[in-house]
mmCIF file of C-alpha atoms in Angstrom:
data_model
loop_
_atom_site.group_PDB
_atom_site.id
_atom_site.type_symbol
_atom_site.label_atom_id
_atom_site.label_comp_id
_atom_site.label_asym_id
_atom_site.label_seq_id
_atom_site.Cartn_x
_atom_site.Cartn_y
_atom_site.Cartn_z
ATOM 1 C CA MET A 1 -23.896 -10.055 -35.637
ATOM 2 C CA SER A 2 -21.052 -8.940 -33.460
ATOM 3 C CA ARG A 3 -18.962 -11.505 -31.693
ATOM 4 C CA GLY A 4 -17.959 -10.621 -28.120
ATOM 5 C CA LEU A 5 -14.748 -11.776 -26.492
ATOM 6 C CA LYS A 6 -14.942 -14.749 -24.146
ATOM 7 C CA PRO A 7 -14.134 -13.760 -20.641
ATOM 8 C CA VAL A 8 -10.863 -15.274 -19.460
ATOM 9 C CA LYS A 9 -11.023 -17.421 -16.383
ATOM 10 C CA ILE A 10 -8.066 -16.941 -13.970
ATOM 11 C CA ASP A 11 -6.837 -19.863 -12.245
ATOM 12 C CA LYS A 12 -6.171 -18.735 -8.673
ATOM 13 C CA GLU A 13 -3.270 -21.132 -8.412
ATOM 14 C CA GLU A 14 -1.565 -19.233 -11.306
ATOM 15 C CA ILE A 15 -1.545 -15.888 -9.534
ATOM 16 C CA PRO A 16 1.921 -14.823 -8.573
ATOM 17 C CA HIS A 17 2.641 -15.304 -4.939
ATOM 18 C CA ARG A 18 3.401 -11.454 -4.591
ATOM 19 C CA ILE A 19 5.474 -12.015 -1.374
ATOM 20 C CA ILE A 20 7.981 -9.378 -0.473
ATOM 21 C CA ASP A 21 10.531 -9.760 2.339
ATOM 22 C CA PRO A 22 10.289 -6.975 4.943
ATOM 23 C CA ALA A 23 13.981 -6.653 4.756
ATOM 24 C CA THR A 24 13.885 -5.695 1.046
ATOM 25 C CA VAL A 25 11.203 -3.017 1.862
ATOM 26 C CA GLU A 26 13.647 -1.468 4.605
ATOM 27 C CA ALA A 27 16.546 -1.632 2.265
ATOM 28 C CA ALA A 28 14.515 0.277 -0.453
ATOM 29 C CA VAL A 29 13.616 2.916 2.137
ATOM 30 C CA ARG A 30 17.181 3.338 3.057
ATOM 31 C CA TYR A 31 18.109 3.445 -0.556
ATOM 32 C CA TYR A 32 16.070 6.558 -1.047
ATOM 33 C CA ASN A 33 17.059 8.071 2.357
ATOM 34 C CA GLU A 34 17.852 11.242 0.435
ATOM 35 C CA ASN A 35 14.802 11.326 -1.773
ATOM 36 C CA PRO A 36 11.766 12.035 0.589
ATOM 37 C CA LYS A 37 9.437 11.847 -2.408
ATOM 38 C CA ILE A 38 10.051 8.169 -3.156
ATOM 39 C CA LYS A 39 10.878 7.261 0.402
ATOM 40 C CA SER A 40 7.653 8.744 1.840
ATOM 41 C CA LEU A 41 5.634 7.044 -0.908
ATOM 42 C CA ILE A 42 6.943 3.587 -0.312
ATOM 43 C CA LEU A 43 6.548 4.052 3.530
ATOM 44 C CA LEU A 44 3.050 5.321 2.991
ATOM 45 C CA LEU A 45 1.990 2.330 0.903
ATOM 46 C CA ALA A 46 3.755 -0.062 3.012
ATOM 47 C CA THR A 47 2.188 1.007 6.314
ATOM 48 C CA THR A 48 -1.254 1.774 5.127
ATOM 49 C CA GLY A 49 -1.885 -0.567 2.299
ATOM 50 C CA LEU A 50 -3.655 2.180 0.314
ATOM 51 C CA ARG A 51 -4.036 2.004 -3.443
ATOM 52 C CA LEU A 52 -2.272 4.676 -5.537
ATOM 53 C CA ASN A 53 -5.495 6.233 -6.367
ATOM 54 C CA GLU A 54 -6.452 6.625 -2.682
ATOM 55 C CA VAL A 55 -2.953 8.366 -2.167
ATOM 56 C CA ILE A 56 -3.190 10.895 -5.007
ATOM 57 C CA THR A 57 -6.982 11.932 -4.776
ATOM 58 C CA PRO A 58 -6.973 13.493 -1.043
ATOM 59 C CA LYS A 59 -5.958 16.944 -0.446
ATOM 60 C CA MET A 60 -3.903 18.162 2.486
ATOM 61 C CA LYS A 61 -7.099 19.386 4.253
ATOM 62 C CA HIS A 62 -8.137 15.698 4.440
ATOM 63 C CA MET A 63 -5.431 15.162 7.074
ATOM 64 C CA SER A 64 -6.436 15.488 10.697
ATOM 65 C CA TYR A 65 -5.233 14.874 14.100
ATOM 66 C CA ASP A 66 -7.185 12.625 16.454
ATOM 67 C CA PRO A 67 -6.364 14.096 20.090
ATOM 68 C CA ILE A 68 -8.095 11.067 21.681
ATOM 69 C CA LYS A 69 -5.853 8.469 19.903
ATOM 70 C CA SER A 70 -2.959 10.809 19.383
ATOM 71 C CA GLN A 71 -2.637 9.847 15.838
ATOM 72 C CA TYR A 72 -2.933 11.431 12.414
ATOM 73 C CA TYR A 73 -5.397 10.181 9.882
ATOM 74 C CA LEU A 74 -5.903 10.794 6.130
ATOM 75 C CA GLU A 75 -9.523 10.635 4.965
ATOM 76 C CA THR A 76 -9.721 8.976 1.491
ATOM 77 C CA ILE A 77 -12.258 7.133 -0.581
ATOM 78 C CA THR A 78 -11.680 3.563 -1.422
ATOM 79 C CA LYS A 79 -12.175 1.706 -4.813
ATOM 80 C CA ASN A 80 -15.577 0.453 -3.463
ATOM 81 C CA LYS A 81 -16.662 4.034 -2.720
ATOM 82 C CA LYS A 82 -16.027 3.553 1.080
ATOM 83 C CA LYS A 83 -14.708 6.306 3.275
ATOM 84 C CA ARG A 84 -11.384 5.129 4.937
ATOM 85 C CA PHE A 85 -9.461 6.956 7.721
ATOM 86 C CA ALA A 86 -5.849 5.794 6.961
ATOM 87 C CA LEU A 87 -3.551 5.907 10.025
ATOM 88 C CA ILE A 88 -0.503 7.969 8.957
ATOM 89 C CA LYS A 89 2.323 7.222 11.184
ATOM 90 C CA PRO A 90 4.546 10.110 12.373
ATOM 91 C CA TYR A 91 7.744 8.908 10.562
ATOM 92 C CA VAL A 92 5.849 8.779 7.311
ATOM 93 C CA LEU A 93 4.185 12.159 7.817
ATOM 94 C CA ARG A 94 7.717 13.608 8.429
ATOM 95 C CA GLU A 95 8.869 12.437 5.064
ATOM 96 C CA ILE A 96 5.788 13.817 3.410
ATOM 97 C CA ARG A 97 6.329 17.053 5.007
ATOM 98 C CA GLU A 98 9.996 17.077 4.026
ATOM 99 C CA TYR A 99 8.981 16.386 0.344
ATOM 100 C CA ARG A 100 6.245 19.139 0.396
ATOM 101 C CA LYS A 101 8.624 21.672 1.803
ATOM 102 C CA ARG A 102 11.197 20.796 -0.955
ATOM 103 C CA ILE A 103 8.526 21.800 -3.623
ATOM 104 C CA GLY A 104 7.428 24.751 -1.873
ATOM 105 C CA LEU A 105 4.141 23.749 -0.351
ATOM 106 C CA ARG A 106 2.922 24.156 3.310
ATOM 107 C CA THR A 107 3.605 21.276 5.613
ATOM 108 C CA GLU A 108 1.287 22.063 8.558
ATOM 109 C CA ILE A 109 -2.197 20.433 8.896
ATOM 110 C CA ASN A 110 -4.598 22.970 7.640
ATOM 111 C CA PRO A 111 -8.481 22.395 7.025
ATOM 112 C CA ASP A 112 -8.449 24.899 4.333
ATOM 113 C CA ASP A 113 -5.357 23.524 2.327
ATOM 114 C CA ASP A 114 -6.491 22.463 -1.143
ATOM 115 C CA THR A 115 -3.268 21.267 -2.385
ATOM 116 C CA PRO A 116 -2.907 17.442 -2.951
ATOM 117 C CA PHE A 117 -1.827 15.402 0.094
ATOM 118 C CA TYR A 118 0.907 13.780 -2.166
ATOM 119 C CA PRO A 119 1.550 16.277 -5.008
ATOM 120 C CA ASN A 120 3.914 16.130 -8.016
ATOM 121 C CA LYS A 121 6.762 18.365 -8.355
ATOM 122 C CA PHE A 122 4.349 21.146 -9.654
ATOM 123 C CA GLY A 123 1.959 20.932 -6.664
ATOM 124 C CA LYS A 124 -0.618 19.240 -8.534
ATOM 125 C CA HIS A 125 -2.410 15.964 -8.333
ATOM 126 C CA TYR A 126 -0.463 13.009 -9.845
ATOM 127 C CA ASN A 127 -1.606 10.917 -12.741
ATOM 128 C CA ARG A 128 -2.129 7.460 -11.420
ATOM 129 C CA SER A 129 -0.718 5.742 -14.475
ATOM 130 C CA TYR A 130 2.409 7.718 -14.625
ATOM 131 C CA LEU A 131 3.046 7.455 -10.844
ATOM 132 C CA SER A 132 2.565 3.695 -10.986
ATOM 133 C CA THR A 133 5.215 3.563 -13.757
ATOM 134 C CA MET A 134 7.563 5.857 -11.995
ATOM 135 C CA LEU A 135 7.355 4.085 -8.616
ATOM 136 C CA SER A 136 7.753 0.565 -10.255
ATOM 137 C CA ASN A 137 10.875 1.868 -11.835
ATOM 138 C CA HIS A 138 12.248 3.255 -8.643
ATOM 139 C CA MET A 139 11.368 0.098 -6.703
ATOM 140 C CA LEU A 140 13.195 -1.991 -9.287
ATOM 141 C CA ALA A 141 16.309 0.321 -9.031
ATOM 142 C CA ALA A 142 16.301 -0.156 -5.216
ATOM 143 C CA GLY A 143 16.193 -3.868 -5.577
ATOM 144 C CA LEU A 144 12.725 -4.129 -4.081
ATOM 145 C CA VAL A 145 11.452 -7.422 -5.861
ATOM 146 C CA THR A 146 9.484 -10.452 -4.564
ATOM 147 C CA THR A 147 11.022 -13.347 -2.630
ATOM 148 C CA ASP A 148 11.299 -15.153 -6.075
ATOM 149 C CA ASN A 149 13.058 -12.304 -7.661
ATOM 150 C CA LYS A 150 10.130 -11.072 -9.696
ATOM 151 C CA ARG A 151 9.533 -7.353 -10.446
ATOM 152 C CA ILE A 152 6.840 -5.715 -8.467
ATOM 153 C CA THR A 153 4.140 -3.057 -8.957
ATOM 154 C CA PRO A 154 2.949 -0.593 -6.368
ATOM 155 C CA HIS A 155 -0.096 -2.926 -5.837
ATOM 156 C CA TYR A 156 2.234 -5.521 -4.577
ATOM 157 C CA ILE A 157 2.948 -3.338 -1.605
ATOM 158 C CA ARG A 158 -0.818 -3.626 -0.719
ATOM 159 C CA HIS A 159 -0.292 -7.344 -0.436
ATOM 160 C CA PHE A 160 2.848 -6.756 1.782
ATOM 161 C CA PHE A 161 0.721 -4.751 4.042
ATOM 162 C CA ALA A 162 -1.923 -7.312 4.380
ATOM 163 C CA GLN A 163 0.562 -10.196 4.921
ATOM 164 C CA SER A 164 2.550 -8.174 7.458
ATOM 165 C CA ALA A 165 -0.715 -7.324 9.408
ATOM 166 C CA TRP A 166 -1.628 -10.799 9.508
ATOM 167 C CA HIS A 167 1.712 -12.145 10.487
ATOM 168 C CA ALA A 168 1.682 -9.587 13.260
ATOM 169 C CA GLY A 169 -1.684 -10.936 14.528
ATOM 170 C CA ALA A 170 -4.439 -8.932 12.887
ATOM 171 C CA SER A 171 -7.682 -10.674 11.995
ATOM 172 C CA ILE A 172 -8.645 -11.388 8.504
ATOM 173 C CA ASP A 173 -11.892 -9.464 9.047
ATOM 174 C CA ASP A 174 -10.063 -6.451 10.345
ATOM 175 C CA ILE A 175 -7.570 -6.572 7.269
ATOM 176 C CA ALA A 176 -10.436 -6.854 4.934
ATOM 177 C CA GLU A 177 -12.266 -3.818 6.521
ATOM 178 C CA THR A 178 -9.156 -1.749 6.625
ATOM 179 C CA LEU A 179 -8.404 -2.381 2.905
ATOM 180 C CA GLY A 180 -12.025 -1.576 1.964
ATOM 181 C CA HIS A 181 -13.282 -5.148 1.108
ATOM 182 C CA SER A 182 -16.929 -5.994 1.926
ATOM 183 C CA SER A 183 -15.793 -9.591 2.774
ATOM 184 C CA THR A 184 -12.594 -11.678 3.642
ATOM 185 C CA LYS A 185 -12.816 -13.308 0.162
ATOM 186 C CA THR A 186 -10.246 -11.051 -1.533
ATOM 187 C CA PRO A 187 -7.647 -11.142 1.386
ATOM 188 C CA LYS A 188 -7.958 -15.055 1.693
ATOM 189 C CA GLU A 189 -7.893 -15.754 -2.016
ATOM 190 C CA ASN A 190 -5.473 -13.027 -3.052
ATOM 191 C CA TYR A 191 -3.385 -11.385 -0.356
ATOM 192 C CA LEU A 192 -3.011 -14.299 2.037
ATOM 193 C CA ARG A 193 -3.571 -17.387 -0.130
ATOM 194 C CA THR A 194 -0.032 -18.793 0.158
ATOM 195 C CA GLN A 195 0.331 -17.988 3.868
ATOM 196 C CA LEU A 196 -3.115 -19.571 4.791
ATOM 197 C CA LYS A 197 -2.183 -22.668 2.730
ATOM 198 C CA LYS A 198 1.022 -22.974 4.813
ATOM 199 C CA GLU A 199 -0.813 -22.225 8.083
ATOM 200 C CA ARG A 200 -3.455 -24.962 7.482
ATOM 201 C CA ASP A 201 -1.119 -27.685 6.267
ATOM 202 C CA VAL A 202 -1.531 -30.464 8.815
ATOM 203 C CA SER A 203 1.931 -32.021 8.184
ATOM 204 C CA ARG A 204 3.069 -30.457 11.438
ATOM 205 C CA PHE A 205 0.782 -32.903 13.268
ATOM 206 C CA VAL A 206 2.448 -35.953 11.677
ATOM 207 C CA ASP A 207 6.045 -37.293 12.591
ATOM 208 C CA ILE A 208 7.846 -40.492 12.180
ATOM 209 C CA ASN A 209 10.135 -41.501 15.068
ATOM 210 C CA VAL A 210 13.571 -42.446 13.650
#
């Protein structure tokens, strides 16, 4: 009789806080000011909350311009097989175009362009594991770490996106939908756990006159 492994129960309180100071993200972007490949990728993850797989899978033809909203959007598929139209801000698209130009790919939006939206130096789709390791090393080199000085992975930038959106006034429902989650449970328990604990602490209502 084979003996299976017992599932490991993770204590939510033991999950790292994964809080990143916006100033360190901005500093990392400036650090790679002359490297549009890394600069564009950090900007892209930080302003969309996309997973790496949602970045490397789409092709350039999945980019489109919405004339009503005057915005560019990237159509991609989330981990939960949901379609997402990620807003690509002009300054992010500018860096991606610069990177594509440097490796000899077209930069204009074209519905017939089958090249990867974010390609490797050979113009092919990135391997997610390779890109994750490479970006983690580049972020460490730029001093991009958590507020408690812990090394980060690309997925931590997804937490940064959710936390930044929430602090700017976005609802948890909209954050969950944007990130492709079917409920608010994941944002509440993972991305915003520490912030919500602080927000709901009633200590601010109690003072002693001294």
